[in-house]
């Protein structure tokens, strides 16, 4: 049973560019959340998608946007990249309310130069 | 005051030692509590999930939640070198029943052979 799959694994972008990260949730999960983890820090919640809509959003600027597709997969888009956006971006999937747990992918490491 | 406080360590112990990891939190709305293990440059892996107060045991791992003190713990018995990782506490929901997870900064553990 495949877990959460994220692509790409690594990415280097230049300041001002735009990036799209992708996530396929664990089989049977319908909710996708995105987190940003800076080096030496715990993950910070960006937003959550359920039924193709953004259900909740953390304290991140509008440069961060997302989408969920009918097959529950999701994308995270970041516009006008800043050096401070360099981090590990994690996708987590879940099912149920309350969820029985969140399954995380291995993440996409984004470096902005 | 941060919602979740976790001593970042680092913590270094000999093989076979009992390890105690702790987090405190300030938001009494949290209802479920998790511990994740994260190896270097990997995504977090769910170790323990506890709903409300009490103890939960799984093999060498025991999770404790004391909601009256807003304090959670993870104990690792007979620690192994393979337990060397960063341990993250996480909890939710928070305001308005949201499902976002709030993480501690993580404690880096090294188990020496």
Short mmCIF file of C-alpha atoms in Angstrom, two decimals:
data_model
loop_
_atom_site.label_atom_id
_atom_site.label_comp_id
_atom_site.label_asym_id
_atom_site.label_seq_id
_atom_site.Cartn_x
_atom_site.Cartn_y
_atom_site.Cartn_z
CA UNK A 1 0.00 0.00 0.00
CA UNK A 2 1.66 3.21 -1.19
CA UNK A 3 2.01 5.94 1.36
CA UNK A 4 2.11 9.64 0.58
CA UNK A 5 4.12 10.42 -2.52
CA UNK A 6 5.65 13.84 -3.15
CA UNK A 7 7.46 15.19 -6.18
CA UNK A 8 10.00 16.41 -6.89
CA UNK A 9 12.29 15.45 -4.02
CA UNK A 10 14.64 18.37 -4.50
CA UNK A 11 14.30 21.67 -6.29
CA UNK A 12 16.49 24.75 -6.75
CA UNK A 13 14.83 27.98 -7.82
CA UNK A 14 15.85 31.62 -8.19
CA UNK A 15 14.29 34.46 -6.25
CA UNK A 16 11.16 35.75 -7.93
CA UNK A 17 10.38 32.49 -9.69
CA UNK A 18 7.33 30.33 -9.19
CA UNK A 19 7.25 26.69 -8.09
CA UNK A 20 4.69 23.86 -8.05
CA UNK A 21 4.99 20.91 -5.70
CA UNK A 22 2.87 17.78 -6.01
CA UNK A 23 1.39 15.27 -3.60
CA UNK A 24 -0.49 11.99 -3.92
CA UNK A 25 -2.20 10.99 -0.67
CA UNK A 26 -2.19 7.58 0.92
CA UNK A 27 -4.79 5.22 -0.51
CA UNK A 28 -8.12 5.76 1.23
CA UNK A 29 -7.26 9.25 2.48
CA UNK A 30 -9.30 12.21 1.26
CA UNK A 31 -7.75 15.17 3.07
CA UNK A 32 -4.42 16.75 2.23
CA UNK A 33 -2.49 19.23 4.37
CA UNK A 34 0.70 21.06 3.50
CA UNK A 35 3.41 22.03 5.97
CA UNK A 36 6.61 24.02 5.73
CA UNK A 37 9.57 22.88 7.82
CA UNK A 38 12.53 25.21 8.12
CA UNK A 39 15.86 23.75 9.20
CA UNK A 40 15.85 22.94 12.91
CA UNK A 41 12.17 23.77 13.31
CA UNK A 42 8.94 21.84 13.57
CA UNK A 43 6.57 21.80 10.59
CA UNK A 44 4.31 24.84 10.20
CA UNK A 45 0.80 24.43 8.81
CA UNK A 46 0.21 26.11 5.43
CA UNK A 47 -3.28 24.92 4.47
CA UNK A 48 -5.60 21.94 4.21
CA UNK A 49 -7.73 20.72 1.32
CA UNK A 50 -10.84 18.59 1.49
CA UNK A 51 -13.35 17.92 -1.28
CA UNK A 52 -11.28 20.11 -3.63
CA UNK A 53 -11.63 23.17 -1.41
CA UNK A 54 -9.28 24.94 0.95
CA UNK A 55 -10.77 24.14 4.34
CA UNK A 56 -8.28 25.89 6.55
CA UNK A 57 -5.27 28.14 6.16
CA UNK A 58 -2.32 28.93 8.37
CA UNK A 59 -0.40 32.17 8.68
CA UNK A 60 1.12 32.21 5.21
CA UNK A 61 0.88 34.96 2.56
CA UNK A 62 -1.26 34.72 -0.55
CA UNK A 63 1.87 33.82 -2.53
CA UNK A 64 1.16 30.33 -1.27
CA UNK A 65 -1.78 28.70 -3.01
CA UNK A 66 -2.97 25.19 -3.63
CA UNK A 67 -5.35 22.92 -5.34
CA UNK A 68 -6.89 19.53 -4.80
CA UNK A 69 -8.00 17.33 -7.66
CA UNK A 70 -10.95 14.89 -7.83
CA UNK A 71 -8.56 11.99 -7.20
CA UNK A 72 -7.53 13.72 -3.91
CA UNK A 73 -4.02 14.56 -5.13
CA UNK A 74 -2.87 18.09 -4.46
CA UNK A 75 -0.51 20.82 -5.60
CA UNK A 76 1.20 23.58 -3.67
CA UNK A 77 2.15 26.69 -5.64
CA UNK A 78 4.46 29.40 -4.40
CA UNK A 79 4.83 32.64 -6.40
CA UNK A 80 7.51 35.33 -6.22
CA UNK A 81 9.90 33.09 -4.31
CA UNK A 82 11.95 34.60 -1.48
CA UNK A 83 15.14 33.29 0.05
CA UNK A 84 13.13 32.63 3.21
CA UNK A 85 10.93 30.15 1.35
CA UNK A 86 13.81 27.68 1.37
CA UNK A 87 12.55 24.74 3.43
CA UNK A 88 11.29 21.17 3.39
CA UNK A 89 7.69 21.14 2.19
CA UNK A 90 5.69 18.28 3.59
CA UNK A 91 2.39 16.88 2.46
CA UNK A 92 0.24 14.97 4.94
CA UNK A 93 -2.91 13.00 4.20
CA UNK A 94 -5.65 11.87 6.53
CA UNK A 95 -9.17 10.49 6.70
CA UNK A 96 -12.00 10.87 9.16
CA UNK A 97 -13.03 13.39 11.79
CA UNK A 98 -11.11 13.34 14.01
CA UNK A 99 -8.47 11.72 11.86
CA UNK A 100 -6.81 8.58 13.14
CA UNK A 101 -3.49 10.11 12.28
CA UNK A 102 -1.70 12.02 9.59
CA UNK A 103 0.64 10.25 7.18
CA UNK A 104 3.45 12.41 5.89
CA UNK A 105 5.39 12.14 2.68
CA UNK A 106 9.17 12.45 2.53
CA UNK A 107 8.86 16.05 1.44
CA UNK A 108 10.24 18.31 -1.25
CA UNK A 109 13.36 20.22 -0.33
CA UNK A 110 13.17 23.65 -1.94
CA UNK A 111 16.24 25.85 -2.13
CA UNK A 112 15.82 29.44 -3.29
CA UNK A 113 19.02 31.14 -4.44
CA UNK B 1 3.99 32.03 24.82
CA UNK B 2 4.21 29.44 22.06
CA UNK B 3 1.32 26.99 21.74
CA UNK B 4 3.70 24.02 22.01
CA UNK B 5 7.07 24.00 23.75
CA UNK B 6 9.61 21.22 23.28
CA UNK B 7 13.18 21.09 24.50
CA UNK B 8 15.27 20.83 21.31
CA UNK B 9 18.09 18.99 23.07
CA UNK B 10 20.26 17.53 21.70
CA UNK B 11 19.93 14.44 23.86
CA UNK B 12 22.64 11.76 23.85
CA UNK B 13 22.19 8.44 25.68
CA UNK B 14 23.91 5.03 25.74
CA UNK B 15 22.27 2.04 24.11
CA UNK B 16 19.72 0.40 26.40
CA UNK B 17 18.87 3.59 28.28
CA UNK B 18 15.34 4.77 28.98
CA UNK B 19 14.63 7.99 27.14
CA UNK B 20 12.07 10.55 28.23
CA UNK B 21 10.88 13.22 25.81
CA UNK B 22 8.43 15.93 26.80
CA UNK B 23 6.26 18.74 25.50
CA UNK B 24 4.10 21.33 27.17
CA UNK B 25 1.29 23.23 25.57
CA UNK B 26 -0.91 26.19 26.34
CA UNK B 27 -4.08 25.58 24.30
CA UNK B 28 -6.61 23.60 26.32
CA UNK B 29 -8.63 22.96 23.12
CA UNK B 30 -6.15 20.32 21.95
CA UNK B 31 -7.75 16.90 22.00
CA UNK B 32 -5.37 14.52 20.31
CA UNK B 33 -1.67 14.18 20.70
CA UNK B 34 0.94 12.57 18.51
CA UNK B 35 4.61 11.75 18.48
CA UNK B 36 6.49 11.63 15.22
CA UNK B 37 9.99 10.38 14.49
CA UNK B 38 11.92 12.12 11.75
CA UNK B 39 15.17 10.86 10.32
CA UNK B 40 17.49 13.32 8.67
CA UNK B 41 16.04 14.75 5.44
CA UNK B 42 12.97 12.52 5.65
CA UNK B 43 9.32 13.15 6.41
CA UNK B 44 7.90 12.61 9.92
CA UNK B 45 6.74 9.07 10.73
CA UNK B 46 3.84 8.63 13.14
CA UNK B 47 4.90 6.73 16.26
CA UNK B 48 2.07 7.23 18.73
CA UNK B 49 -1.40 8.74 18.60
CA UNK B 50 -3.40 9.43 21.74
CA UNK B 51 -6.88 10.86 22.02
CA UNK B 52 -7.38 12.83 25.25
CA UNK B 53 -5.66 11.97 28.54
CA UNK B 54 -4.09 8.68 29.49
CA UNK B 55 -1.32 6.29 28.59
CA UNK B 56 -0.70 4.27 25.46
CA UNK B 57 1.94 1.61 25.00
CA UNK B 58 3.31 0.15 21.78
CA UNK B 59 6.30 -2.11 22.10
CA UNK B 60 9.19 -0.11 23.53
CA UNK B 61 7.28 3.17 23.28
CA UNK B 62 4.87 4.63 25.84
CA UNK B 63 3.00 7.90 25.37
CA UNK B 64 1.48 9.77 28.29
CA UNK B 65 -0.92 12.70 28.19
CA UNK B 66 -1.81 14.80 31.22
CA UNK B 67 -4.37 17.36 30.08
CA UNK B 68 -4.69 18.90 33.54
CA UNK B 69 -1.02 19.86 33.43
CA UNK B 70 -0.93 20.39 29.66
CA UNK B 71 2.03 18.03 29.48
CA UNK B 72 2.77 15.06 27.25
CA UNK B 73 5.62 12.57 27.31
CA UNK B 74 7.13 9.84 25.20
CA UNK B 75 9.20 7.12 26.85
CA UNK B 76 11.50 4.84 24.91
CA UNK B 77 12.67 1.72 26.72
CA UNK B 78 15.80 -0.22 25.79
CA UNK B 79 16.83 2.47 23.34
CA UNK B 80 18.66 1.36 20.19
CA UNK B 81 21.04 3.19 17.84
CA UNK B 82 18.28 2.99 15.22
CA UNK B 83 16.17 5.23 17.49
CA UNK B 84 18.58 8.09 16.75
CA UNK B 85 16.38 10.71 15.11
CA UNK B 86 14.48 13.89 15.82
CA UNK B 87 11.27 13.38 17.77
CA UNK B 88 8.43 15.80 17.20
CA UNK B 89 5.37 16.20 19.35
CA UNK B 90 2.22 17.38 17.58
CA UNK B 91 -1.27 18.16 18.74
CA UNK B 92 -4.68 19.27 17.50
CA UNK B 93 -7.34 20.41 16.96
CA UNK B 94 -6.88 23.97 18.09
CA UNK B 95 -9.17 26.95 17.57
CA UNK B 96 -12.67 26.29 16.36
CA UNK B 97 -12.14 22.60 15.99
CA UNK B 98 -9.60 23.03 13.23
CA UNK B 99 -7.64 19.96 12.29
CA UNK B 100 -4.26 21.55 11.75
CA UNK B 101 -1.45 20.04 13.73
CA UNK B 102 0.73 22.26 15.87
CA UNK B 103 4.24 20.89 16.27
CA UNK B 104 7.01 21.35 18.76
CA UNK B 105 10.47 22.20 17.45
CA UNK B 106 11.62 18.61 17.86
CA UNK B 107 14.20 16.94 20.12
CA UNK B 108 17.26 15.45 18.48
CA UNK B 109 18.14 12.12 20.06
CA UNK B 110 21.37 10.17 19.60
CA UNK B 111 21.66 6.64 21.00
CA UNK B 112 25.30 5.59 21.22
CA UNK B 113 26.27 1.91 20.79
#
